[in-house]
Short mmCIF file of C-alpha atoms in Angstrom, two decimals:
data_model
loop_
_atom_site.label_atom_id
_atom_site.label_comp_id
_atom_site.label_asym_id
_atom_site.label_seq_id
_atom_site.Cartn_x
_atom_site.Cartn_y
_atom_site.Cartn_z
CA MET A 1 -11.81 -56.78 12.62
CA ALA A 2 -15.42 -55.46 11.16
CA ARG A 3 -15.02 -58.23 8.01
CA GLN A 4 -14.71 -60.54 10.63
CA GLY A 5 -17.52 -59.20 12.82
CA LEU A 6 -15.74 -58.01 16.20
CA TYR A 7 -16.59 -54.03 15.32
CA ASP A 8 -19.56 -53.01 16.80
CA ARG A 9 -19.81 -50.04 15.71
CA LEU A 10 -20.84 -50.87 12.42
CA PRO A 11 -24.21 -52.00 11.58
CA SER A 12 -25.73 -54.96 10.43
CA PRO A 13 -25.60 -55.64 6.95
CA PRO A 14 -25.74 -55.39 4.39
CA VAL A 15 -23.74 -52.49 4.49
CA THR A 16 -20.76 -50.54 2.83
CA PRO A 17 -18.13 -50.26 5.73
CA GLY A 18 -15.92 -46.95 5.60
CA MET A 19 -14.98 -44.52 8.41
CA GLU A 20 -12.70 -42.28 5.69
CA CYS A 21 -12.73 -40.89 1.89
CA SER A 22 -12.12 -37.39 0.12
CA GLY A 23 -13.82 -36.00 -2.97
CA VAL A 24 -15.80 -33.79 -4.27
CA VAL A 25 -18.69 -32.29 -3.35
CA GLU A 26 -21.79 -32.64 -5.93
CA ALA A 27 -24.38 -31.76 -4.13
CA VAL A 28 -25.35 -29.52 -0.87
CA GLY A 29 -28.18 -28.98 1.13
CA GLU A 30 -30.28 -26.08 1.75
CA GLU A 31 -28.93 -24.81 4.52
CA VAL A 32 -25.07 -25.60 4.10
CA THR A 33 -22.97 -22.58 3.98
CA GLU A 34 -19.61 -23.59 4.51
CA ARG A 35 -19.39 -26.06 1.96
CA LYS A 36 -20.25 -25.67 -1.73
CA VAL A 37 -20.31 -27.78 -4.68
CA GLY A 38 -17.22 -28.11 -6.11
CA ASP A 39 -15.29 -28.50 -3.02
CA ARG A 40 -12.68 -30.79 -2.56
CA VAL A 41 -13.10 -32.44 0.94
CA MET A 42 -11.89 -35.19 2.91
CA VAL A 43 -14.63 -37.20 5.43
CA ILE A 44 -14.93 -38.70 7.87
CA ASN A 45 -18.21 -41.04 9.30
CA ARG A 46 -19.07 -43.79 11.27
CA CYS A 47 -19.26 -46.31 7.58
CA GLY A 48 -20.00 -46.00 4.06
CA LEU A 49 -17.43 -44.33 2.47
CA TRP A 50 -16.64 -47.28 0.49
CA GLN A 51 -18.42 -46.30 -2.44
CA GLU A 52 -18.75 -43.60 -5.25
CA VAL A 53 -21.41 -41.74 -4.22
CA ALA A 54 -21.67 -41.36 -0.38
CA VAL A 55 -24.00 -38.65 1.05
CA VAL A 56 -22.76 -37.50 5.01
CA PRO A 57 -23.02 -34.42 7.30
CA ALA A 58 -21.38 -31.39 6.34
CA THR A 59 -20.13 -30.88 9.61
CA HIS A 60 -18.13 -34.24 8.91
CA THR A 61 -16.03 -32.79 5.95
CA PHE A 62 -13.07 -30.88 6.00
CA LEU A 63 -11.74 -28.61 2.74
CA ILE A 64 -8.18 -30.63 1.35
CA PRO A 65 -4.89 -27.62 1.42
CA GLU A 66 -3.40 -26.96 -1.93
CA GLY A 67 -1.14 -29.95 -3.00
CA MET A 68 -2.81 -32.68 -1.04
CA GLY A 69 -3.75 -35.41 -3.59
CA PHE A 70 -7.09 -37.24 -2.93
CA GLU A 71 -4.91 -40.38 -2.04
CA GLU A 72 -2.74 -38.67 0.79
CA ALA A 73 -6.25 -36.88 1.97
CA ALA A 74 -8.36 -40.59 2.18
CA ALA A 75 -4.86 -41.37 4.09
CA LEU A 76 -4.84 -38.68 6.66
CA PRO A 77 -8.16 -38.45 8.71
CA VAL A 78 -8.36 -41.86 10.99
CA ASN A 79 -5.41 -42.45 11.18
CA TYR A 80 -3.70 -38.97 12.10
CA ILE A 81 -6.52 -38.20 14.61
CA THR A 82 -5.84 -40.87 16.56
CA ALA A 83 -2.40 -40.57 17.09
CA TYR A 84 -2.94 -36.72 17.42
CA MET A 85 -5.62 -37.09 20.18
CA MET A 86 -3.71 -40.32 21.95
CA LEU A 87 -0.53 -38.34 22.30
CA PHE A 88 -1.53 -35.14 23.23
CA ASP A 89 -4.80 -34.79 24.69
CA PHE A 90 -4.10 -38.06 26.55
CA GLY A 91 -0.71 -38.28 26.73
CA ASN A 92 0.56 -34.82 27.16
CA LEU A 93 3.33 -35.75 24.99
CA ARG A 94 6.35 -33.04 26.50
CA PRO A 95 9.99 -32.33 25.14
CA ASN A 96 12.89 -35.65 26.31
CA GLN A 97 9.68 -38.12 26.79
CA SER A 98 9.87 -41.64 25.56
CA VAL A 99 7.19 -42.97 23.38
CA LEU A 100 6.83 -47.03 22.41
CA VAL A 101 4.15 -47.51 19.47
CA HIS A 102 2.80 -50.52 18.04
CA ALA A 103 2.83 -51.49 14.70
CA ALA A 104 4.72 -48.69 14.18
CA ALA A 105 4.59 -49.78 10.02
CA GLY A 106 1.04 -48.98 10.17
CA GLY A 107 -1.02 -46.06 9.68
CA VAL A 108 -1.19 -45.19 13.14
CA GLY A 109 1.93 -46.31 13.73
CA ILE A 110 3.99 -44.12 10.92
CA ALA A 111 1.29 -41.09 12.02
CA ALA A 112 2.24 -41.10 15.76
CA THR A 113 6.04 -41.33 15.04
CA GLN A 114 5.82 -38.35 12.49
CA LEU A 115 3.65 -36.59 15.59
CA CYS A 116 6.39 -37.47 18.09
CA ASN A 117 8.86 -35.65 16.04
CA THR A 118 7.69 -32.28 16.03
CA VAL A 119 8.20 -31.65 20.06
CA LYS A 120 11.87 -31.68 20.62
CA ASP A 121 14.47 -35.07 21.24
CA VAL A 122 11.50 -37.21 22.21
CA THR A 123 12.45 -40.56 21.80
CA VAL A 124 10.55 -43.09 19.77
CA PHE A 125 10.24 -47.27 20.00
CA GLY A 126 8.72 -48.59 17.69
CA THR A 127 8.31 -52.71 16.74
CA ALA A 128 7.74 -53.84 13.28
CA SER A 129 9.28 -57.04 11.51
CA ALA A 130 12.42 -56.25 10.37
CA SER A 131 12.21 -56.00 7.07
CA LYS A 132 10.51 -52.63 7.47
CA HIS A 133 12.87 -51.32 10.37
CA GLU A 134 15.02 -49.28 7.18
CA THR A 135 11.79 -47.22 6.53
CA ILE A 136 10.52 -46.39 9.50
CA SER A 137 14.30 -45.63 10.91
CA GLN A 138 14.06 -43.23 7.72
CA GLY A 139 10.69 -42.19 9.28
CA GLY A 140 11.73 -41.22 12.86
CA VAL A 141 11.87 -44.09 14.94
CA THR A 142 14.65 -43.96 17.21
CA HIS A 143 15.12 -47.70 18.34
CA PRO A 144 12.88 -50.43 15.75
CA ILE A 145 12.47 -53.47 17.43
CA ASP A 146 11.59 -56.96 15.32
CA TYR A 147 8.74 -58.17 17.50
CA ARG A 148 9.03 -61.69 16.02
CA THR A 149 12.52 -62.83 16.84
CA LYS A 150 12.85 -60.45 20.01
CA ASP A 151 11.12 -60.16 23.37
CA TYR A 152 10.42 -56.15 22.93
CA VAL A 153 9.83 -56.02 27.22
CA GLU A 154 13.40 -56.49 27.47
CA GLU A 155 14.66 -54.87 24.56
CA VAL A 156 13.08 -51.91 25.57
CA ARG A 157 14.44 -52.21 29.13
CA LYS A 158 17.83 -52.48 28.18
CA ILE A 159 17.82 -48.86 26.04
CA SER A 160 15.68 -47.42 28.72
CA PRO A 161 15.68 -49.15 31.82
CA LYS A 162 12.98 -46.85 34.14
CA GLY A 163 10.95 -47.54 30.92
CA MET A 164 8.61 -45.53 29.43
CA ASP A 165 6.69 -41.85 29.81
CA ILE A 166 3.72 -43.25 26.68
CA ILE A 167 2.82 -46.34 25.56
CA LEU A 168 -0.09 -46.74 22.14
CA ASP A 169 -1.00 -50.56 22.52
CA PRO A 170 -3.63 -51.43 19.46
CA LEU A 171 -3.16 -55.39 20.53
CA GLY A 172 -5.00 -56.22 23.71
CA GLY A 173 -4.68 -59.08 25.93
CA SER A 174 -1.63 -60.26 27.65
CA ASP A 175 0.10 -57.59 25.67
CA THR A 176 -1.41 -54.46 28.05
CA HIS A 177 -0.14 -56.49 31.16
CA LYS A 178 2.92 -56.48 29.39
CA ALA A 179 2.73 -51.71 28.52
CA TYR A 180 1.17 -51.14 31.83
CA ASN A 181 4.15 -52.75 33.62
CA LEU A 182 6.64 -50.97 31.02
CA LEU A 183 5.11 -47.81 32.44
CA LYS A 184 7.68 -45.38 33.88
CA PRO A 185 6.37 -43.63 36.93
CA MET A 186 3.58 -40.88 35.88
CA GLY A 187 3.07 -42.99 32.65
CA LYS A 188 0.96 -43.01 30.07
CA LEU A 189 -0.94 -46.46 29.01
CA ILE A 190 -3.21 -45.46 25.95
CA THR A 191 -5.01 -48.82 24.56
CA TYR A 192 -6.77 -48.14 21.25
CA GLY A 193 -7.55 -51.71 19.81
CA THR A 194 -7.55 -55.22 20.27
CA SER A 195 -5.75 -57.03 17.15
CA ASN A 196 -4.29 -59.99 18.79
CA MET A 197 -8.04 -61.42 18.43
CA LEU A 198 -7.34 -61.84 14.82
CA ALA A 199 -5.38 -64.50 14.03
CA GLY A 200 -6.12 -65.41 10.32
CA GLN A 201 -8.41 -64.52 7.29
CA LYS A 202 -11.52 -65.79 9.41
CA LYS A 203 -12.87 -65.39 12.57
CA ASN A 204 -10.76 -67.39 15.27
CA LEU A 205 -13.48 -67.89 18.12
CA LEU A 206 -10.05 -69.26 20.05
CA ALA A 207 -8.21 -66.15 19.43
CA VAL A 208 -11.01 -63.99 20.48
CA ALA A 209 -11.34 -66.21 23.67
CA LYS A 210 -7.37 -66.28 24.25
CA ASN A 211 -7.64 -62.03 24.28
CA TRP A 212 -10.88 -61.76 26.42
CA TYR A 213 -9.26 -64.79 28.85
CA HIS A 214 -6.23 -62.29 29.27
CA GLN A 215 -7.59 -59.35 29.17
CA PHE A 216 -6.42 -56.42 30.95
CA SER A 217 -7.91 -55.52 34.63
CA ILE A 218 -6.42 -53.24 37.23
CA HIS A 219 -8.17 -51.93 40.79
CA THR A 220 -7.87 -47.79 41.48
CA LEU A 221 -5.67 -48.72 44.34
CA SER A 222 -2.72 -50.14 42.03
CA LEU A 223 -2.60 -46.82 39.79
CA ILE A 224 -2.73 -45.02 42.71
CA GLN A 225 0.01 -46.41 44.38
CA GLY A 226 2.23 -46.52 40.99
CA ASN A 227 1.52 -43.30 40.10
CA LYS A 228 -0.05 -44.53 36.28
CA SER A 229 -2.81 -43.78 34.07
CA VAL A 230 -4.87 -46.30 31.94
CA CYS A 231 -6.62 -44.20 29.04
CA GLY A 232 -8.92 -45.62 26.35
CA PHE A 233 -9.18 -44.36 22.90
CA HIS A 234 -11.74 -45.53 19.91
CA LEU A 235 -12.40 -42.64 17.40
CA GLY A 236 -15.92 -44.29 16.47
CA TYR A 237 -16.94 -43.87 19.73
CA LEU A 238 -16.42 -39.64 19.10
CA ASP A 239 -18.61 -39.71 16.08
CA GLY A 240 -20.84 -37.16 18.65
CA GLU A 241 -17.92 -34.97 19.32
CA MET A 242 -17.62 -32.75 15.92
CA GLU A 243 -15.93 -30.52 17.47
CA LEU A 244 -13.17 -32.07 19.13
CA ILE A 245 -12.03 -34.08 16.11
CA SER A 246 -12.02 -30.41 14.32
CA GLN A 247 -9.89 -29.29 16.76
CA ALA A 248 -7.29 -31.72 16.10
CA MET A 249 -7.69 -32.05 12.22
CA ASP A 250 -6.93 -27.96 11.62
CA ILE A 251 -4.17 -28.85 13.82
CA ILE A 252 -2.82 -31.94 12.05
CA LEU A 253 -3.89 -30.07 8.65
CA ASP A 254 -1.46 -27.10 9.18
CA LEU A 255 1.27 -29.41 10.09
CA TYR A 256 0.74 -30.86 6.74
CA LYS A 257 1.03 -27.17 5.44
CA GLN A 258 4.62 -26.53 7.33
CA GLY A 259 5.89 -30.35 6.05
CA LYS A 260 5.75 -31.37 9.78
CA VAL A 261 3.54 -35.13 8.75
CA LYS A 262 2.77 -36.81 5.23
CA PRO A 263 0.79 -39.86 4.63
CA ARG A 264 2.19 -42.92 3.64
CA ILE A 265 0.83 -44.66 1.28
CA ASP A 266 1.83 -48.08 0.49
CA SER A 267 -0.70 -48.98 -2.32
CA THR A 268 -3.79 -48.18 -4.24
CA TRP A 269 -6.33 -50.67 -5.46
CA HIS A 270 -9.39 -50.50 -7.38
CA LEU A 271 -12.66 -51.40 -5.01
CA GLU A 272 -12.91 -54.59 -7.25
CA GLN A 273 -9.22 -55.86 -5.82
CA VAL A 274 -10.27 -55.24 -2.06
CA GLY A 275 -10.43 -58.92 -1.40
CA ASP A 276 -6.67 -58.69 -2.27
CA ALA A 277 -6.09 -55.24 -0.75
CA MET A 278 -7.72 -56.66 2.67
CA ARG A 279 -5.25 -59.77 2.46
CA LYS A 280 -2.18 -57.50 2.30
CA MET A 281 -3.06 -55.82 5.90
CA GLN A 282 -4.46 -59.06 7.40
CA GLU A 283 -0.85 -60.08 6.41
CA ARG A 284 1.04 -56.98 7.44
CA ASN A 285 2.75 -57.02 4.45
CA ASN A 286 2.10 -53.21 4.18
CA ILE A 287 3.98 -49.80 4.97
CA GLY A 288 1.35 -47.37 5.66
CA LYS A 289 -1.85 -47.06 4.55
CA VAL A 290 -3.68 -49.37 1.47
CA ILE A 291 -6.19 -46.98 -0.21
CA LEU A 292 -9.40 -48.27 -2.51
CA THR A 293 -10.14 -45.95 -5.49
CA THR A 294 -13.82 -45.91 -7.24
CA GLU A 295 -11.73 -45.03 -11.04
CA PRO A 296 -12.55 -47.11 -13.96
CA MET A 297 -10.12 -50.10 -13.51
CA PRO A 298 -7.06 -50.03 -16.00
CA GLU A 299 -8.34 -52.18 -19.24
CA GLU A 300 -4.96 -54.23 -18.77
CA GLU A 301 -5.96 -54.91 -15.79
CA LYS A 302 -9.41 -56.40 -16.75
CA LYS A 303 -7.82 -58.49 -18.87
CA GLU A 304 -5.06 -59.89 -16.39
CA GLU A 305 -8.21 -60.88 -14.42
CA PRO A 306 -9.75 -63.43 -17.69
CA LYS A 307 -6.54 -65.06 -17.54
CA LYS A 308 -6.67 -65.74 -13.84
CA GLU A 309 -9.65 -67.05 -14.34
CA ASP A 310 -8.50 -69.58 -17.93
CA LYS A 311 -5.45 -70.77 -15.01
CA LYS A 312 -8.11 -71.61 -12.82
CA GLU A 313 -9.91 -73.25 -15.60
CA ASP A 314 -6.73 -75.17 -16.86
CA LYS A 315 -6.12 -75.79 -13.42
CA LYS A 316 -9.46 -77.34 -13.02
CA LYS A 317 -8.61 -79.62 -16.76
CA ASP A 318 -5.43 -80.49 -15.17
CA ASP A 319 -7.07 -82.63 -11.72
CA LYS A 320 -9.85 -83.54 -14.38
CA LYS A 321 -7.55 -85.55 -15.90
CA LYS A 322 -5.61 -86.63 -12.91
CA ASP A 323 -8.86 -88.07 -11.47
CA ASP A 324 -9.45 -89.73 -14.78
CA LYS A 325 -6.26 -91.55 -14.80
CA LYS A 326 -6.14 -92.07 -11.29
CA LYS A 327 -9.89 -94.33 -12.27
CA ASP A 328 -8.25 -95.72 -15.19
CA ASP A 329 -5.09 -97.12 -12.62
CA GLY A 330 -8.25 -98.40 -10.59
CA LYS A 331 -10.17 -99.92 -13.28
CA LYS A 332 -6.64 -101.95 -14.82
CA GLU A 333 -6.03 -102.87 -11.15
CA GLU A 334 -9.61 -104.09 -10.59
CA LYS A 335 -8.51 -106.35 -13.93
CA LYS A 336 -5.66 -107.21 -12.37
CA ASP A 337 -7.37 -108.67 -9.39
CA ASP A 338 -10.22 -110.22 -11.54
CA LYS A 339 -7.35 -111.93 -13.37
CA LYS A 340 -5.42 -112.89 -10.09
CA LYS A 341 -8.89 -114.41 -8.71
CA GLU A 342 -9.76 -116.72 -11.99
CA GLU A 343 -6.51 -117.99 -11.71
CA PRO A 344 -6.89 -120.23 -9.09
CA LYS A 345 -10.45 -121.50 -10.31
CA LYS A 346 -8.75 -122.36 -13.53
CA GLU A 347 -6.29 -124.34 -11.85
CA GLU A 348 -9.19 -126.20 -9.71
CA LYS A 349 -10.35 -127.14 -12.86
CA LYS A 350 -7.29 -128.84 -14.20
CA GLU A 351 -7.28 -130.73 -11.31
CA GLU A 352 -10.63 -131.89 -11.20
CA GLU A 353 -9.38 -132.93 -15.03
CA LYS A 354 -6.88 -135.10 -13.45
CA LYS A 355 -8.56 -136.71 -11.24
CA GLU A 356 -11.09 -137.67 -14.08
CA GLU A 357 -8.55 -139.04 -16.64
CA PRO A 358 -7.72 -142.47 -14.38
CA LYS A 359 -11.25 -143.17 -14.06
CA GLU A 360 -11.76 -143.32 -18.28
CA GLU A 361 -8.52 -145.34 -18.15
CA LYS A 362 -10.19 -147.56 -16.19
#
């Protein structure tokens, strides 16, 4: 969404995206006492972390626990803090409740599922394409639903006629209406995104307008009569509340040490490959987190890049040959047409010669 200009917390270009990263502290300010050079840390910030060196406030860093690699550390902050604060601060998740997690194979979806499994007898409904069902089931989703071929509302009602206790909604638009209607009395809808605005690699104004037209709106009287609550969450707007975020992170890291939560890495890409990495996410081909690394790209991969260029050049040459052939064919056709035009003229000339022959005889 940030790349398409749909994320207003990102400053105007030129700007470096990136809300989270991990690495080693290279220098500290004079008044910093809680961090030192050489510390392995994970970082959360408004933006600017997709780069080799970043400058951030010390309060935005968290020590990486022993046994956690840099890739896991980079995958943890945004997804797990978001999932934790929605489920426990807003949702007040308790035993024997039911939770609907959309995009259950994504970073936040996997984090939310793992956190639900830390509470006794919580039933998790998760939407994802059919090819991802086995993975999310192994990860703790009780009832996987293929949103592409089935109506997830009907599927939920079949299993839980009363509806859900908690629904995490990253979709927006008409799906937020569906989510509200799926809540049980005392249920909680937590909306944290509008991914329905995305409809391809480039900004689609029609999709944006459609999502805006179907935007969820409700009167407070309906909330009172329905005994339901609606919450909104956006971690990007909590950058001034680092104390709250730190409290959540302490609990999450403790759960990691106990082996109850663990980020799932889908794939790792070099910064030079950021376009391919973004495309993989946009096409929803990932299961878990897509990571960017600043380490130098291996020579083998660099050699493959020229091969791609060679293929492009070969394609250009083939296209040129095809164009030249079309031009030659066009010229041949023109010659044929000219020949056809000349034939009537020859016939006319013959007729004139025949007419002149009797005169000479006379």
